[in-house]
Amino acid sequence: MKSFDVIIVGAGPAGGHCARQLAGSGIPVLLVEQHQTFEANNFSSAATPMETLAQFELPESVVGSFWNQLVILSTHVRKQWKSSEVLGAVLNFAKLREFLAGEVTKQGGEVWLGHRYLSHSSQDGETVVRLKPHGKEPIAVRTRVLVDATGAARSLIYPRRQQRPDFFTGIGIEYLIQVDDSTYQSCAETLRFFLGRHWMPQGYSWIFPMTPNLLKVGAARYYSQHQIVQDNYPAIKQSIELLIKDYLHIDEYHRLETHGSNLYYSSGLQDIYYRDNLIAIGDAVSAVNFLGGEGIRHGMASAQIASEYIQEYLGDRFSDFAAYQTHLHQKFKPSWDISERAAKKVYLDYSDRRIDQGLAYLGSLELSEVIDVLFYYRFEKITKGVGRILRRKLTGFWQEIRQRLGLSSRIS
């Protein structure tokens, strides 16, 4: 029976980066992926700030396009911000995972595609993992540490569904469509987000550019009752079609791909992070921003932290992974709790009027402040927008009073 120090099940961004970090440290690691190719599960919209490429040493070859503009539309309001500098990238999800797996093998680790996880059990102080290679009989391998990187499925950390905590759930579906030059150019270098009942009740939708003439058009919905919109929700694919026909004004297009995934988010981050020598990373511990569904860089961040604790565990400096759970809570929980509350308000409580109002406040912010809110969850920046609007209104009010009184319009 073949043995490894670490076996990681799931070759998404979190699993791939964790394996890459461990292999780079000389640890015998096996990265297992149930799909036979990385194109088979290409489910992420993958927009991210530029910092992600530098932080995780990602090459330009994993980038579908770069962006320097943001556009947010609600039912009645449109706001736009533009920079002369590149602000971020839309990653090619399949190429990202393929790159990370290539780094693993380059540094001495192993990657097994087309191997489905079946079960694991303890045996002689180690863990025996049963895998099912595509078209072959099951096999068994040994490991000292087992990593659950199976995302929302959480296949290892919760082997039985009844063990799972209550999750807040959602679904995202995305089309990859081919468009003509003029349509593509109108969307190039821009992330577009859509909010409100007209576009997507109970969630949001988006249009992101990829390589020339390819656009990602998608929508995400959270499964909970809206406080105002009680029924007649359109199917999620209808919301995508609405973007294509009403916003892009396209009647005919070539759809190259349809993909999607579920989100199971543990409210208050109550996931189980470890059991004995089993540790969970990425979406398996809700390392995803609840407000925007962004998970790649957060999953990779959790994997990088996990790799450090795995090395400590293998060196007998830790007897369990309790410190890993504490570390992740310190990193994510304060922002995630606020993000969760904001998401539930925006997607499940607010009327179109409140969303329009909120976007108007956001529109008074500088681009750097909007980036801080959307990608770094510094929600205190929104209060600046409210203050600026109030100051403008107050200034206008006093100017009008002074003019009526025949005084100078200058306010000292």
Short mmCIF file of C-alpha atoms in Angstrom, two decimals:
data_model
loop_
_atom_site.label_atom_id
_atom_site.label_comp_id
_atom_site.label_asym_id
_atom_site.label_seq_id
_atom_site.Cartn_x
_atom_site.Cartn_y
_atom_site.Cartn_z
CA MET A 1 0.00 0.00 0.00
CA LYS A 2 1.41 3.37 -1.02
CA SER A 3 1.94 5.94 1.76
CA PHE A 4 2.08 9.74 1.93
CA ASP A 5 2.51 12.22 4.75
CA VAL A 6 -0.51 14.18 3.50
CA ILE A 7 -3.42 13.32 1.21
CA ILE A 8 -5.60 16.20 0.02
CA VAL A 9 -8.99 15.33 -1.47
CA GLY A 10 -10.18 18.00 -3.90
CA ALA A 11 -7.98 19.88 -6.38
CA GLY A 12 -9.75 23.23 -6.30
CA PRO A 13 -7.84 26.42 -5.47
CA ALA A 14 -7.67 25.58 -1.75
CA GLY A 15 -6.62 21.95 -2.22
CA GLY A 16 -4.19 22.77 -5.02
CA HIS A 17 -2.52 25.60 -3.11
CA CYS A 18 -2.25 23.55 0.09
CA ALA A 19 -0.60 20.69 -1.84
CA ARG A 20 1.68 23.18 -3.59
CA GLN A 21 2.83 24.67 -0.26
CA LEU A 22 3.48 21.27 1.31
CA ALA A 23 5.27 19.83 -1.72
CA GLY A 24 7.44 22.96 -1.82
CA SER A 25 8.47 22.19 1.77
CA GLY A 26 9.56 18.68 0.80
CA ILE A 27 6.57 16.87 2.31
CA PRO A 28 5.31 13.75 0.47
CA VAL A 29 1.83 14.84 -0.61
CA LEU A 30 -0.90 13.38 -2.83
CA LEU A 31 -3.53 15.66 -4.40
CA VAL A 32 -6.67 13.73 -5.41
CA GLU A 33 -9.29 15.01 -7.88
CA GLN A 34 -12.42 13.09 -8.85
CA HIS A 35 -12.70 14.67 -12.32
CA GLN A 36 -10.47 13.48 -15.13
CA THR A 37 -9.71 16.99 -16.40
CA PHE A 38 -9.68 20.45 -14.84
CA GLU A 39 -12.18 21.68 -17.44
CA ALA A 40 -14.83 19.26 -16.14
CA ASN A 41 -15.82 21.38 -13.12
CA ASN A 42 -15.19 24.95 -14.26
CA PHE A 43 -17.69 26.59 -11.89
CA SER A 44 -16.24 29.88 -10.61
CA SER A 45 -16.80 33.42 -11.92
CA ALA A 46 -13.32 34.13 -10.49
CA ALA A 47 -13.12 37.94 -10.26
CA THR A 48 -10.39 39.06 -7.86
CA PRO A 49 -8.23 42.10 -7.01
CA MET A 50 -4.64 42.29 -8.32
CA GLU A 51 -3.28 41.52 -4.87
CA THR A 52 -4.34 37.87 -5.36
CA LEU A 53 -1.83 37.31 -8.17
CA ALA A 54 1.07 38.66 -6.12
CA GLN A 55 0.04 37.08 -2.81
CA PHE A 56 -0.17 33.57 -4.26
CA GLU A 57 2.46 33.95 -7.00
CA LEU A 58 0.04 33.29 -9.85
CA PRO A 59 1.23 33.80 -13.45
CA GLU A 60 -0.58 35.80 -16.11
CA SER A 61 -1.34 32.53 -17.91
CA VAL A 62 -4.19 31.84 -15.41
CA VAL A 63 -5.85 35.20 -16.16
CA GLY A 64 -8.82 35.41 -18.53
CA SER A 65 -8.87 39.22 -18.53
CA PHE A 66 -7.90 42.24 -16.45
CA TRP A 67 -10.31 44.92 -15.22
CA ASN A 68 -10.02 48.59 -14.26
CA GLN A 69 -13.71 49.57 -14.05
CA LEU A 70 -16.65 48.77 -11.79
CA VAL A 71 -20.30 49.23 -12.71
CA ILE A 72 -23.13 48.48 -10.27
CA LEU A 73 -26.77 48.69 -11.32
CA SER A 74 -29.87 48.44 -9.20
CA THR A 75 -33.43 48.57 -10.52
CA HIS A 76 -33.32 52.37 -10.97
CA VAL A 77 -29.72 53.51 -10.27
CA ARG A 78 -26.44 53.04 -12.14
CA LYS A 79 -23.00 53.91 -10.72
CA GLN A 80 -19.64 53.59 -12.43
CA TRP A 81 -16.02 53.93 -11.30
CA LYS A 82 -12.94 53.84 -13.54
CA SER A 83 -9.19 53.78 -12.93
CA SER A 84 -6.27 54.44 -15.26
CA GLU A 85 -4.55 51.45 -13.64
CA VAL A 86 -5.42 47.75 -13.67
CA LEU A 87 -7.38 46.89 -10.52
CA GLY A 88 -7.83 43.16 -10.79
CA ALA A 89 -8.29 40.04 -12.87
CA VAL A 90 -10.94 37.57 -13.93
CA LEU A 91 -9.20 34.24 -13.52
CA ASN A 92 -9.54 31.25 -15.81
CA PHE A 93 -10.66 28.78 -13.15
CA ALA A 94 -9.61 25.64 -15.02
CA LYS A 95 -6.15 27.05 -15.84
CA LEU A 96 -5.69 28.18 -12.24
CA ARG A 97 -6.30 24.67 -10.90
CA GLU A 98 -4.18 23.13 -13.63
CA PHE A 99 -1.32 25.50 -12.78
CA LEU A 100 -1.47 24.68 -9.06
CA ALA A 101 -1.49 20.94 -9.77
CA GLY A 102 1.49 21.38 -12.11
CA GLU A 103 3.36 23.16 -9.32
CA VAL A 104 2.67 20.21 -7.02
CA THR A 105 4.20 17.65 -9.40
CA LYS A 106 7.08 20.00 -10.27
CA GLN A 107 8.00 20.10 -6.57
CA GLY A 108 7.85 16.34 -6.06
CA GLY A 109 4.23 15.78 -5.04
CA GLU A 110 1.74 13.55 -6.85
CA VAL A 111 -1.58 14.46 -8.50
CA TRP A 112 -4.14 11.75 -9.28
CA LEU A 113 -6.96 12.87 -11.56
CA GLY A 114 -10.07 10.73 -12.04
CA HIS A 115 -9.91 9.29 -8.50
CA ARG A 116 -13.12 9.52 -6.47
CA TYR A 117 -12.95 9.52 -2.69
CA LEU A 118 -14.91 6.64 -1.10
CA SER A 119 -14.05 6.52 2.61
CA HIS A 120 -11.30 6.63 5.21
CA SER A 121 -10.56 4.75 8.43
CA SER A 122 -7.88 4.53 11.11
CA GLN A 123 -5.42 1.64 10.96
CA ASP A 124 -2.18 1.11 12.89
CA GLY A 125 -1.89 4.78 13.88
CA GLU A 126 -2.39 6.03 10.32
CA THR A 127 -5.39 6.75 8.10
CA VAL A 128 -6.29 4.47 5.21
CA VAL A 129 -8.07 6.25 2.36
CA ARG A 130 -10.13 4.31 -0.18
CA LEU A 131 -10.25 5.80 -3.68
CA LYS A 132 -12.04 4.73 -6.85
CA PRO A 133 -9.97 5.32 -10.03
CA HIS A 134 -12.12 5.95 -13.10
CA GLY A 135 -13.04 2.61 -14.71
CA LYS A 136 -11.03 0.56 -12.22
CA GLU A 137 -11.39 -1.24 -8.91
CA PRO A 138 -11.05 0.73 -5.64
CA ILE A 139 -7.57 1.14 -4.16
CA ALA A 140 -6.26 2.11 -0.72
CA VAL A 141 -3.46 4.50 0.30
CA ARG A 142 -2.08 5.50 3.70
CA THR A 143 -1.53 8.97 5.13
CA ARG A 144 -0.54 10.70 8.35
CA VAL A 145 -2.75 13.75 7.66
CA LEU A 146 -5.93 13.86 5.58
CA VAL A 147 -7.28 17.15 4.16
CA ASP A 148 -10.89 17.81 3.18
CA ALA A 149 -10.80 20.24 0.24
CA THR A 150 -14.07 19.01 -1.28
CA GLY A 151 -15.68 22.45 -1.02
CA ALA A 152 -19.39 22.77 -0.23
CA ALA A 153 -19.77 18.96 -0.30
CA ARG A 154 -17.63 18.60 2.86
CA SER A 155 -17.43 14.90 2.00
CA LEU A 156 -14.77 13.96 4.56
CA ILE A 157 -15.43 16.19 7.56
CA TYR A 158 -19.16 15.30 7.51
CA PRO A 159 -19.37 11.71 6.24
CA ARG A 160 -23.06 11.59 7.20
CA ARG A 161 -25.46 14.41 6.30
CA GLN A 162 -27.17 14.31 9.69
CA GLN A 163 -23.89 15.44 11.27
CA ARG A 164 -23.93 18.75 9.39
CA PRO A 165 -24.85 22.01 11.11
CA ASP A 166 -27.54 24.26 9.70
CA PHE A 167 -26.28 26.04 6.59
CA PHE A 168 -27.43 29.15 4.82
CA THR A 169 -27.64 27.96 1.24
CA GLY A 170 -27.50 29.49 -2.20
CA ILE A 171 -26.82 28.58 -5.81
CA GLY A 172 -24.91 30.28 -8.60
CA ILE A 173 -25.23 29.54 -12.33
CA GLU A 174 -23.09 31.08 -15.06
CA TYR A 175 -23.02 31.02 -18.85
CA LEU A 176 -19.84 31.43 -20.88
CA ILE A 177 -21.04 33.06 -24.10
CA GLN A 178 -19.39 34.09 -27.33
CA VAL A 179 -20.32 37.59 -28.57
CA ASP A 180 -19.38 39.93 -31.41
CA ASP A 181 -16.54 42.47 -31.18
CA SER A 182 -18.69 45.49 -30.37
CA THR A 183 -20.55 43.73 -27.55
CA TYR A 184 -17.31 42.45 -26.08
CA GLN A 185 -15.64 45.87 -26.25
CA SER A 186 -18.60 47.43 -24.43
CA CYS A 187 -17.93 45.01 -21.54
CA ALA A 188 -14.14 44.79 -21.67
CA GLU A 189 -12.07 45.69 -18.60
CA THR A 190 -15.23 46.05 -16.49
CA LEU A 191 -16.88 44.10 -13.67
CA ARG A 192 -20.65 44.61 -13.77
CA PHE A 193 -22.91 43.71 -10.84
CA PHE A 194 -26.72 43.85 -10.81
CA LEU A 195 -28.94 44.16 -7.72
CA GLY A 196 -32.62 44.53 -7.02
CA ARG A 197 -35.90 42.87 -7.89
CA HIS A 198 -35.71 43.66 -11.62
CA TRP A 199 -32.40 41.85 -12.06
CA MET A 200 -32.32 39.16 -9.36
CA PRO A 201 -34.59 39.01 -6.30
CA GLN A 202 -32.91 37.23 -3.36
CA GLY A 203 -29.43 37.68 -4.81
CA TYR A 204 -27.36 39.37 -7.49
CA SER A 205 -26.11 38.84 -11.03
CA TRP A 206 -23.03 39.81 -13.03
CA ILE A 207 -21.27 40.19 -16.37
CA PHE A 208 -17.48 39.68 -16.45
CA PRO A 209 -15.17 39.74 -19.51
CA MET A 210 -12.92 36.81 -20.33
CA THR A 211 -10.63 36.44 -23.34
CA PRO A 212 -11.70 38.44 -26.44
CA ASN A 213 -15.32 37.84 -27.48
CA LEU A 214 -16.09 35.71 -24.41
CA LEU A 215 -18.25 36.93 -21.51
CA LYS A 216 -19.26 35.34 -18.23
CA VAL A 217 -22.92 36.07 -17.46
CA GLY A 218 -24.28 34.68 -14.22
CA ALA A 219 -26.64 34.97 -11.27
CA ALA A 220 -26.68 33.83 -7.65
CA ARG A 221 -29.68 33.31 -5.39
CA TYR A 222 -29.92 32.65 -1.66
CA TYR A 223 -32.56 30.21 -0.43
CA SER A 224 -34.57 32.07 2.18
CA GLN A 225 -37.85 33.97 2.14
CA HIS A 226 -37.60 37.60 1.07
CA GLN A 227 -39.32 39.96 3.51
CA ILE A 228 -41.00 41.96 0.72
CA VAL A 229 -40.94 39.92 -2.49
CA GLN A 230 -43.17 37.01 -1.51
CA ASP A 231 -43.56 34.97 -4.69
CA ASN A 232 -43.21 34.82 -8.47
CA TYR A 233 -39.44 34.53 -8.40
CA PRO A 234 -38.07 33.98 -11.89
CA ALA A 235 -35.97 30.88 -12.45
CA ILE A 236 -32.30 31.70 -12.02
CA LYS A 237 -31.61 31.05 -15.69
CA GLN A 238 -34.35 33.54 -16.59
CA SER A 239 -32.37 36.21 -14.74
CA ILE A 240 -29.31 35.34 -16.80
CA GLU A 241 -31.34 35.54 -20.01
CA LEU A 242 -32.64 38.94 -18.84
CA LEU A 243 -29.07 40.27 -18.67
CA ILE A 244 -28.30 38.96 -22.14
CA LYS A 245 -31.45 40.29 -23.80
CA ASP A 246 -32.31 43.44 -21.84
CA TYR A 247 -28.85 44.67 -20.93
CA LEU A 248 -26.54 43.33 -23.64
CA HIS A 249 -29.36 43.52 -26.25
CA ILE A 250 -28.43 40.18 -27.77
CA ASP A 251 -31.09 37.98 -29.35
CA GLU A 252 -28.76 35.27 -30.64
CA TYR A 253 -25.52 34.14 -29.05
CA HIS A 254 -23.37 31.05 -28.81
CA ARG A 255 -23.33 29.51 -25.34
CA LEU A 256 -20.08 27.59 -24.91
CA GLU A 257 -20.61 26.41 -21.38
CA THR A 258 -23.05 26.37 -18.47
CA HIS A 259 -21.71 25.74 -15.00
CA GLY A 260 -22.74 26.34 -11.43
CA SER A 261 -22.27 25.40 -7.82
CA ASN A 262 -24.03 25.46 -4.47
CA LEU A 263 -22.99 27.53 -1.49
CA TYR A 264 -23.44 26.10 2.00
CA TYR A 265 -22.36 28.75 4.44
CA SER A 266 -22.19 28.12 8.18
CA SER A 267 -23.73 31.15 9.88
CA GLY A 268 -21.27 32.46 12.47
CA LEU A 269 -18.61 30.04 11.13
CA GLN A 270 -19.77 27.07 13.17
CA ASP A 271 -18.19 24.47 10.88
CA ILE A 272 -16.08 21.61 12.19
CA TYR A 273 -12.48 22.44 11.24
CA TYR A 274 -10.79 19.18 12.22
CA ARG A 275 -11.30 15.68 13.60
CA ASP A 276 -8.15 13.97 14.90
CA ASN A 277 -5.72 14.03 11.93
CA LEU A 278 -8.38 15.24 9.46
CA ILE A 279 -8.40 18.98 8.66
CA ALA A 280 -10.80 20.96 6.43
CA ILE A 281 -9.95 23.97 4.23
CA GLY A 282 -11.58 26.36 1.74
CA ASP A 283 -15.34 26.20 1.22
CA ALA A 284 -15.44 23.19 3.56
CA VAL A 285 -14.98 25.70 6.42
CA SER A 286 -17.02 28.52 4.81
CA ALA A 287 -13.92 30.44 3.66
CA VAL A 288 -16.06 32.42 1.24
CA ASN A 289 -17.39 35.96 1.43
CA PHE A 290 -21.12 35.62 2.03
CA LEU A 291 -21.95 39.03 0.52
CA GLY A 292 -20.40 38.47 -2.91
CA GLY A 293 -19.75 34.73 -2.98
CA GLU A 294 -16.04 35.33 -3.58
CA GLY A 295 -14.06 32.30 -2.45
CA ILE A 296 -10.85 31.72 -4.45
CA ARG A 297 -8.42 33.95 -2.60
CA HIS A 298 -10.03 33.24 0.76
CA GLY A 299 -9.89 29.50 0.15
CA MET A 300 -6.24 29.78 -0.83
CA ALA A 301 -5.55 31.89 2.26
CA SER A 302 -7.10 29.19 4.48
CA ALA A 303 -4.99 26.58 2.67
CA GLN A 304 -1.80 28.54 3.23
CA ILE A 305 -2.55 28.83 6.94
CA ALA A 306 -3.49 25.13 7.10
CA SER A 307 -0.22 24.07 5.44
CA GLU A 308 1.74 25.75 8.24
CA TYR A 309 -0.20 23.90 10.95
CA ILE A 310 0.05 20.61 9.05
CA GLN A 311 3.83 20.93 9.01
CA GLU A 312 3.81 21.65 12.74
CA TYR A 313 1.58 18.63 13.32
CA LEU A 314 3.84 16.35 11.26
CA GLY A 315 6.79 17.59 13.31
CA ASP A 316 4.95 16.60 16.52
CA ARG A 317 4.79 20.24 17.67
CA PHE A 318 0.96 20.12 17.80
CA SER A 319 -1.25 17.24 18.91
CA ASP A 320 -4.35 18.59 17.10
CA PHE A 321 -5.50 21.45 14.87
CA ALA A 322 -7.28 23.60 17.46
CA ALA A 323 -4.83 26.47 16.86
CA TYR A 324 -5.66 26.34 13.14
CA GLN A 325 -9.37 26.88 13.87
CA THR A 326 -8.53 29.80 16.18
CA HIS A 327 -6.29 31.33 13.51
CA LEU A 328 -8.99 31.17 10.83
CA HIS A 329 -11.59 32.67 13.16
CA GLN A 330 -9.27 35.55 13.97
CA LYS A 331 -8.63 36.16 10.28
CA PHE A 332 -12.15 35.84 8.89
CA LYS A 333 -14.86 35.98 11.54
CA PRO A 334 -15.07 39.73 12.35
CA SER A 335 -15.47 40.72 8.68
CA TRP A 336 -17.53 37.66 7.78
CA ASP A 337 -20.10 38.32 10.51
CA ILE A 338 -20.66 41.87 9.23
CA SER A 339 -20.71 40.65 5.63
CA GLU A 340 -23.33 38.02 6.50
CA ARG A 341 -25.61 40.57 8.15
CA ALA A 342 -25.21 42.99 5.23
CA ALA A 343 -25.99 40.26 2.69
CA LYS A 344 -29.17 39.20 4.46
CA LYS A 345 -30.33 42.83 4.58
CA VAL A 346 -29.57 43.57 0.92
CA TYR A 347 -30.74 40.29 -0.60
CA LEU A 348 -33.59 39.29 1.71
CA ASP A 349 -34.91 42.36 3.53
CA TYR A 350 -34.51 45.50 1.47
CA SER A 351 -36.97 46.94 -1.01
CA ASP A 352 -35.76 48.24 -4.38
CA ARG A 353 -35.98 51.75 -2.93
CA ARG A 354 -33.58 50.88 -0.11
CA ILE A 355 -31.16 49.20 -2.54
CA ASP A 356 -31.30 52.24 -4.84
CA GLN A 357 -30.60 54.44 -1.83
CA GLY A 358 -27.65 52.32 -0.74
CA LEU A 359 -26.16 52.40 -4.22
CA ALA A 360 -26.51 56.19 -4.27
CA TYR A 361 -24.50 56.35 -1.03
CA LEU A 362 -21.90 53.99 -2.50
CA GLY A 363 -21.73 56.17 -5.59
CA SER A 364 -20.44 59.10 -3.52
CA LEU A 365 -17.31 57.13 -2.58
CA GLU A 366 -13.97 57.26 -4.34
CA LEU A 367 -13.00 54.16 -6.34
CA SER A 368 -10.40 53.11 -3.75
CA GLU A 369 -13.10 53.25 -1.07
CA VAL A 370 -15.49 51.16 -3.17
CA ILE A 371 -12.74 48.55 -3.64
CA ASP A 372 -12.24 48.58 0.14
CA VAL A 373 -15.95 47.87 0.68
CA LEU A 374 -16.42 45.23 -2.03
CA PHE A 375 -13.18 43.28 -1.70
CA TYR A 376 -11.85 44.03 1.78
CA TYR A 377 -15.18 44.38 3.67
CA ARG A 378 -14.35 47.74 5.22
CA PHE A 379 -17.99 48.65 5.58
CA GLU A 380 -17.21 51.70 7.68
CA LYS A 381 -16.33 53.43 4.38
CA ILE A 382 -20.05 53.50 3.49
CA THR A 383 -20.68 55.95 6.34
CA LYS A 384 -18.33 58.36 4.56
CA GLY A 385 -20.64 58.27 1.57
CA VAL A 386 -23.66 59.01 3.75
CA GLY A 387 -21.79 61.90 5.39
CA ARG A 388 -20.79 63.40 2.05
CA ILE A 389 -24.37 63.28 0.75
CA LEU A 390 -25.67 64.90 3.93
CA ARG A 391 -23.01 67.61 3.76
CA ARG A 392 -23.90 68.35 0.13
CA LYS A 393 -27.58 68.58 1.02
CA LEU A 394 -26.85 70.81 4.00
CA THR A 395 -24.59 73.05 1.89
CA GLY A 396 -27.30 73.37 -0.75
CA PHE A 397 -29.90 74.17 1.90
CA TRP A 398 -27.83 77.00 3.42
CA GLN A 399 -26.97 78.40 0.02
CA GLU A 400 -30.66 78.55 -0.84
CA ILE A 401 -31.47 80.30 2.49
CA ARG A 402 -28.71 82.86 1.98
CA GLN A 403 -29.82 83.58 -1.56
CA ARG A 404 -33.38 84.13 -0.40
CA LEU A 405 -32.12 86.50 2.26
CA GLY A 406 -29.97 88.32 -0.32
CA LEU A 407 -26.74 87.26 1.37
CA SER A 408 -23.54 85.96 -0.18
CA SER A 409 -23.82 82.31 -1.19
CA ARG A 410 -20.39 81.69 0.20
CA ILE A 411 -20.44 79.63 3.37
CA SER A 412 -17.60 80.44 5.71
#
